[in-house]
């Protein structure tokens, strides 16, 4: 399995998942078609699926153009049949999607939106705007309990080595926030330094971004060590949250909700 990271809009990631055995490929979360078409042409792969993690325009806007160009079906959660552009095939938790000889499992993780899913391969997960490197998506159509279940029950259960491919290059600002809650977490400190160094060389236009400036993929293990939304059991983080938001309960859902509110105004 090969994953091509295509920078789109101002900080979005669109991915091409390529099965090298058959040269078949799937596009994940494309808001604009041109950069995708260029990369597909360069690589000479055959696009067989257009996959959406959720309905937001910055993840699905190019679905109609790509579906038509490649004659490919558009897949997303069944509940989003009216909201995902060019939607043609509904998915549910546990469904399988085959890309050539590769197989993804669908994991239902509603919280950022009510129909959000992840595409999970044996060693890589495409998490859209649910799990970011160092953070998580805003709770537009869900609540802290749903995000807790998505991150700390479903995604946390994946093997630590699973690579995490998320929807945006938000890692630096996420970790700048994380370090305020856990200044004593050496893993956060060292990852933040590494990410700052990578991002210091960033192209003026994200469309021109090279692999060297991209901080994605992360891994599930790295997220467990650095992501405040997956560290709701950390005594240091709990103490920071209770100082910033007095009266917050110490259970994971309450802590996650408070961390989300603090991040919203960071
Ligand atoms: Zn979104
Ligand atoms: Fe987004």
Tab-separated table of C-alpha atoms and ligand atoms in Angstrom:
chain	number	residue	atom	x	y	z
A	1	UNK	CA	0.000	0.000	0.000
A	2	UNK	CA	1.283	3.402	-0.980
A	3	UNK	CA	-0.250	6.656	0.243
A	4	UNK	CA	0.203	9.898	-1.687
A	5	UNK	CA	-0.413	13.086	0.290
A	6	UNK	CA	-1.863	15.831	-1.881
A	7	UNK	CA	-2.048	19.336	-0.361
A	8	UNK	CA	-5.401	21.003	-1.167
A	9	UNK	CA	-7.085	24.336	-0.283
A	10	UNK	CA	-5.074	26.091	2.453
A	11	UNK	CA	-4.332	23.244	4.878
A	12	UNK	CA	-6.349	20.221	3.740
A	13	UNK	CA	-4.949	16.803	2.978
A	14	UNK	CA	-6.348	14.759	0.127
A	15	UNK	CA	-4.985	11.228	-0.125
A	16	UNK	CA	-4.481	8.723	-2.882
A	17	UNK	CA	-4.432	5.174	-1.547
A	18	UNK	CA	-2.657	3.026	-4.100
A	19	UNK	CA	-2.584	-0.738	-4.323
A	20	UNK	CA	0.756	-1.296	-5.990
A	21	UNK	CA	-0.147	-4.873	-6.967
A	22	UNK	CA	-2.966	-3.767	-9.275
A	23	UNK	CA	-2.252	-0.036	-9.746
A	24	UNK	CA	-5.777	0.671	-8.534
A	25	UNK	CA	-6.344	3.665	-6.295
A	26	UNK	CA	-8.889	5.444	-4.122
A	27	UNK	CA	-9.151	9.185	-3.528
A	28	UNK	CA	-9.895	10.229	0.050
A	29	UNK	CA	-11.479	13.631	0.808
A	30	UNK	CA	-10.975	15.836	-2.248
A	31	UNK	CA	-12.217	19.449	-2.182
A	32	UNK	CA	-10.586	20.350	-5.514
A	33	UNK	CA	-10.028	18.098	-8.497
A	34	UNK	CA	-7.060	19.620	-10.346
A	35	UNK	CA	-4.264	18.654	-7.931
A	36	UNK	CA	-5.702	15.139	-7.700
A	37	UNK	CA	-5.987	14.685	-11.462
A	38	UNK	CA	-2.408	15.897	-11.916
A	39	UNK	CA	-1.070	13.408	-9.376
A	40	UNK	CA	-3.142	10.553	-10.783
A	41	UNK	CA	-1.801	11.307	-14.273
A	42	UNK	CA	1.805	11.520	-13.039
A	43	UNK	CA	1.524	8.173	-11.280
A	44	UNK	CA	-0.540	6.451	-13.943
A	45	UNK	CA	-2.899	4.827	-11.443
A	46	UNK	CA	-6.527	3.888	-12.021
A	47	UNK	CA	-9.009	5.499	-9.634
A	48	UNK	CA	-11.715	3.013	-8.674
A	49	UNK	CA	-13.264	4.724	-5.620
A	50	UNK	CA	-13.926	8.221	-4.300
A	51	UNK	CA	-14.105	8.034	-0.498
A	52	UNK	CA	-15.508	10.661	1.865
A	53	UNK	CA	-14.917	10.653	5.609
A	54	UNK	CA	-17.725	13.191	6.107
A	55	UNK	CA	-19.935	15.615	4.239
A	56	UNK	CA	-18.116	18.922	4.743
A	57	UNK	CA	-17.338	20.712	1.499
A	58	UNK	CA	-13.600	20.898	2.179
A	59	UNK	CA	-13.592	17.065	2.083
A	60	UNK	CA	-16.110	16.304	-0.637
A	61	UNK	CA	-16.434	19.283	-2.987
A	62	UNK	CA	-14.626	17.587	-5.877
A	63	UNK	CA	-16.578	14.323	-5.649
A	64	UNK	CA	-18.835	15.034	-8.675
A	65	UNK	CA	-15.954	15.980	-10.958
A	66	UNK	CA	-13.776	13.048	-9.890
A	67	UNK	CA	-16.625	10.529	-10.001
A	68	UNK	CA	-17.467	11.553	-13.516
A	69	UNK	CA	-13.880	11.678	-14.764
A	70	UNK	CA	-12.980	8.242	-13.402
A	71	UNK	CA	-16.383	6.577	-13.558
A	72	UNK	CA	-15.927	5.775	-9.876
A	73	UNK	CA	-18.523	5.372	-7.120
A	74	UNK	CA	-18.619	7.847	-4.216
A	75	UNK	CA	-18.725	6.205	-0.793
A	76	UNK	CA	-19.637	7.646	2.584
A	77	UNK	CA	-21.746	6.859	5.619
A	78	UNK	CA	-25.300	5.812	4.726
A	79	UNK	CA	-26.799	8.638	6.791
A	80	UNK	CA	-25.035	11.206	4.584
A	81	UNK	CA	-26.649	10.105	1.307
A	82	UNK	CA	-28.264	13.546	0.913
A	83	UNK	CA	-25.254	15.589	2.011
A	84	UNK	CA	-22.172	14.072	0.362
A	85	UNK	CA	-21.900	15.367	-3.223
A	86	UNK	CA	-22.369	12.650	-5.892
A	87	UNK	CA	-22.980	10.054	-3.145
A	88	UNK	CA	-23.598	6.614	-4.636
A	89	UNK	CA	-22.825	3.930	-2.049
A	90	UNK	CA	-23.648	3.931	1.668
A	91	UNK	CA	-21.392	2.408	4.302
A	92	UNK	CA	-21.997	1.271	7.859
A	93	UNK	CA	-19.733	0.293	10.759
A	94	UNK	CA	-17.875	-2.905	9.899
A	95	UNK	CA	-18.385	-2.719	6.136
A	96	UNK	CA	-15.367	-3.492	3.956
A	97	UNK	CA	-14.061	-1.483	1.006
A	98	UNK	CA	-11.687	-3.161	-1.433
A	99	UNK	CA	-9.097	-1.105	-3.322
A	100	UNK	CA	-7.399	-3.587	-5.637
A	101	UNK	CA	-6.086	-6.199	-3.204
A	102	UNK	CA	-6.244	-3.861	-0.209
A	103	UNK	CA	-9.146	-3.919	2.199
A	104	UNK	CA	-10.368	-1.154	4.501
A	105	UNK	CA	-12.771	-1.588	7.378
A	106	UNK	CA	-15.312	1.154	8.031
A	107	UNK	CA	-15.306	2.528	11.577
A	108	UNK	CA	-18.211	4.807	12.501
A	109	UNK	CA	-16.958	7.761	14.558
A	110	UNK	CA	-19.724	10.396	14.734
A	111	UNK	CA	-18.924	13.581	16.716
A	112	UNK	CA	-17.476	16.234	14.355
A	113	UNK	CA	-20.439	15.353	12.120
A	114	UNK	CA	-23.171	12.781	12.695
A	115	UNK	CA	-22.106	10.654	9.716
A	116	UNK	CA	-18.319	10.693	10.124
A	117	UNK	CA	-16.410	7.496	9.347
A	118	UNK	CA	-12.795	6.366	9.246
A	119	UNK	CA	-11.340	4.020	6.636
A	120	UNK	CA	-9.089	1.630	8.529
A	121	UNK	CA	-6.505	-0.578	6.808
A	122	UNK	CA	-4.313	-3.055	8.721
A	123	UNK	CA	-1.571	-0.421	9.131
A	124	UNK	CA	-3.200	2.928	8.313
A	125	UNK	CA	-6.324	4.853	9.315
A	126	UNK	CA	-7.881	7.751	7.411
A	127	UNK	CA	-9.531	9.785	10.137
A	128	UNK	CA	-10.812	12.945	8.385
A	129	UNK	CA	-11.738	15.660	10.880
A	130	UNK	CA	-12.228	13.341	13.849
A	131	UNK	CA	-8.683	12.534	15.001
A	132	UNK	CA	-6.015	15.077	14.022
A	133	UNK	CA	-2.350	14.859	14.917
A	134	UNK	CA	-2.363	16.461	18.352
A	135	UNK	CA	-6.053	17.308	18.330
A	136	UNK	CA	-9.583	16.524	17.192
A	137	UNK	CA	-12.334	18.134	15.147
A	138	UNK	CA	-14.865	20.551	16.530
A	139	UNK	CA	-18.109	19.113	17.861
A	140	UNK	CA	-20.463	20.433	15.180
A	141	UNK	CA	-22.970	17.574	15.254
A	142	UNK	CA	-21.970	15.613	18.333
A	143	UNK	CA	-21.069	15.897	22.000
A	144	UNK	CA	-18.032	15.136	24.162
A	145	UNK	CA	-19.314	11.622	24.913
A	146	UNK	CA	-19.379	10.798	21.210
A	147	UNK	CA	-15.875	12.187	20.635
A	148	UNK	CA	-14.649	10.280	23.693
A	149	UNK	CA	-16.023	7.040	22.246
A	150	UNK	CA	-14.558	7.757	18.807
A	151	UNK	CA	-11.066	8.598	20.040
A	152	UNK	CA	-10.623	6.678	23.264
A	153	UNK	CA	-12.634	3.560	22.543
A	154	UNK	CA	-12.680	2.959	18.777
A	155	UNK	CA	-9.487	4.568	17.425
A	156	UNK	CA	-7.454	3.914	20.585
A	157	UNK	CA	-8.135	0.200	20.091
A	158	UNK	CA	-6.113	0.152	16.849
A	159	UNK	CA	-2.508	-1.083	17.034
A	160	UNK	CA	-0.060	1.641	18.145
A	161	UNK	CA	1.860	1.368	14.866
A	162	UNK	CA	-1.233	2.244	12.790
A	163	UNK	CA	-0.397	5.320	10.716
A	164	UNK	CA	-2.894	8.175	11.094
A	165	UNK	CA	-3.758	10.188	7.998
A	166	UNK	CA	-6.030	13.081	8.969
A	167	UNK	CA	-7.835	15.854	7.119
A	168	UNK	CA	-5.781	18.960	7.930
A	169	UNK	CA	-2.245	20.167	8.624
A	170	UNK	CA	-3.086	21.496	12.086
A	171	UNK	CA	-0.360	19.682	14.009
A	172	UNK	CA	1.736	22.643	15.132
A	173	UNK	CA	-1.121	24.708	16.540
A	174	UNK	CA	-2.595	21.589	18.137
A	175	UNK	CA	0.671	20.824	19.929
A	176	UNK	CA	1.187	24.488	20.922
A	177	UNK	CA	-2.100	24.029	22.789
A	178	UNK	CA	-1.261	20.546	24.103
A	179	UNK	CA	1.945	21.767	25.738
A	180	UNK	CA	0.003	24.325	27.790
A	181	UNK	CA	-1.954	21.466	29.408
A	182	UNK	CA	0.995	19.095	29.867
A	183	UNK	CA	4.196	21.132	30.058
A	184	UNK	CA	5.833	18.148	31.756
A	185	UNK	CA	5.084	15.728	28.905
A	186	UNK	CA	8.432	15.116	27.188
A	187	UNK	CA	6.763	13.434	24.207
A	188	UNK	CA	4.709	16.571	23.507
A	189	UNK	CA	7.759	18.819	23.918
A	190	UNK	CA	9.946	16.831	21.550
A	191	UNK	CA	7.239	16.341	18.944
A	192	UNK	CA	6.416	20.047	19.034
A	193	UNK	CA	10.082	20.890	18.409
A	194	UNK	CA	10.253	18.474	15.486
A	195	UNK	CA	7.008	19.813	14.019
A	196	UNK	CA	8.137	23.440	14.367
A	197	UNK	CA	11.321	22.571	12.479
A	198	UNK	CA	9.382	20.908	9.671
A	199	UNK	CA	6.871	23.736	9.408
A	200	UNK	CA	9.595	26.418	9.446
A	201	UNK	CA	10.423	25.414	5.885
A	202	UNK	CA	6.815	25.558	4.685
A	203	UNK	CA	6.007	26.810	1.200
A	204	UNK	CA	4.086	30.097	0.989
A	205	UNK	CA	1.299	28.296	-0.885
A	206	UNK	CA	0.178	25.018	0.691
A	207	UNK	CA	-0.461	23.639	-2.792
A	208	UNK	CA	3.331	23.694	-3.281
A	209	UNK	CA	4.027	21.828	-0.041
A	210	UNK	CA	6.678	19.130	-0.217
A	211	UNK	CA	6.727	15.918	1.804
A	212	UNK	CA	9.433	17.490	4.018
A	213	UNK	CA	7.061	20.058	5.501
A	214	UNK	CA	4.156	17.664	6.096
A	215	UNK	CA	3.707	16.395	9.654
A	216	UNK	CA	1.288	13.655	8.595
A	217	UNK	CA	1.126	10.699	9.058
A	218	UNK	CA	1.236	10.347	12.798
A	219	UNK	CA	0.585	7.018	14.511
A	220	UNK	CA	-1.975	5.870	17.061
A	221	UNK	CA	0.891	5.343	19.526
A	222	UNK	CA	2.152	8.916	19.035
A	223	UNK	CA	-1.356	10.251	19.508
A	224	UNK	CA	-1.792	8.338	22.752
A	225	UNK	CA	1.451	9.938	23.947
A	226	UNK	CA	0.816	13.517	22.775
A	227	UNK	CA	-2.834	14.224	21.913
A	228	UNK	CA	-4.653	15.901	24.836
A	229	UNK	CA	-7.982	14.442	23.675
A	230	UNK	CA	-6.495	10.949	24.081
A	231	UNK	CA	-4.754	11.808	27.347
A	232	UNK	CA	-7.804	12.483	29.487
A	233	UNK	CA	-6.383	10.123	32.173
A	234	UNK	CA	-3.160	12.131	32.575
A	235	UNK	CA	-2.972	13.589	36.119
A	236	UNK	CA	-1.062	16.650	34.852
A	237	UNK	CA	-3.648	17.293	32.130
A	238	UNK	CA	-6.561	16.810	34.547
A	239	UNK	CA	-4.985	19.275	36.987
A	240	UNK	CA	-4.438	21.856	34.204
A	241	UNK	CA	-8.023	21.494	33.026
A	242	UNK	CA	-9.430	21.862	36.521
A	243	UNK	CA	-7.339	24.967	37.071
A	244	UNK	CA	-8.554	26.520	33.804
A	245	UNK	CA	-12.149	25.314	34.163
A	246	UNK	CA	-12.909	24.903	37.886
A	247	UNK	CA	-15.613	22.390	38.712
A	248	UNK	CA	-14.914	20.110	35.734
A	249	UNK	CA	-15.453	16.452	36.622
A	250	UNK	CA	-12.469	14.106	36.511
A	251	UNK	CA	-14.116	11.485	34.258
A	252	UNK	CA	-12.821	11.175	30.713
A	253	UNK	CA	-15.889	12.614	28.995
A	254	UNK	CA	-15.950	15.730	31.194
A	255	UNK	CA	-12.225	16.295	30.738
A	256	UNK	CA	-12.464	15.859	26.958
A	257	UNK	CA	-15.365	18.316	26.814
A	258	UNK	CA	-13.427	20.888	28.809
A	259	UNK	CA	-10.286	20.417	26.690
A	260	UNK	CA	-12.419	20.933	23.564
A	261	UNK	CA	-13.882	24.175	24.985
A	262	UNK	CA	-10.424	25.440	25.972
A	263	UNK	CA	-9.075	24.635	22.497
A	264	UNK	CA	-12.021	26.437	20.853
A	265	UNK	CA	-10.868	29.661	22.491
A	266	UNK	CA	-7.089	29.029	22.364
B	1	LIG	ZN1	-15.028	18.830	8.681
B	2	LIG	FE1	-12.235	19.866	7.332
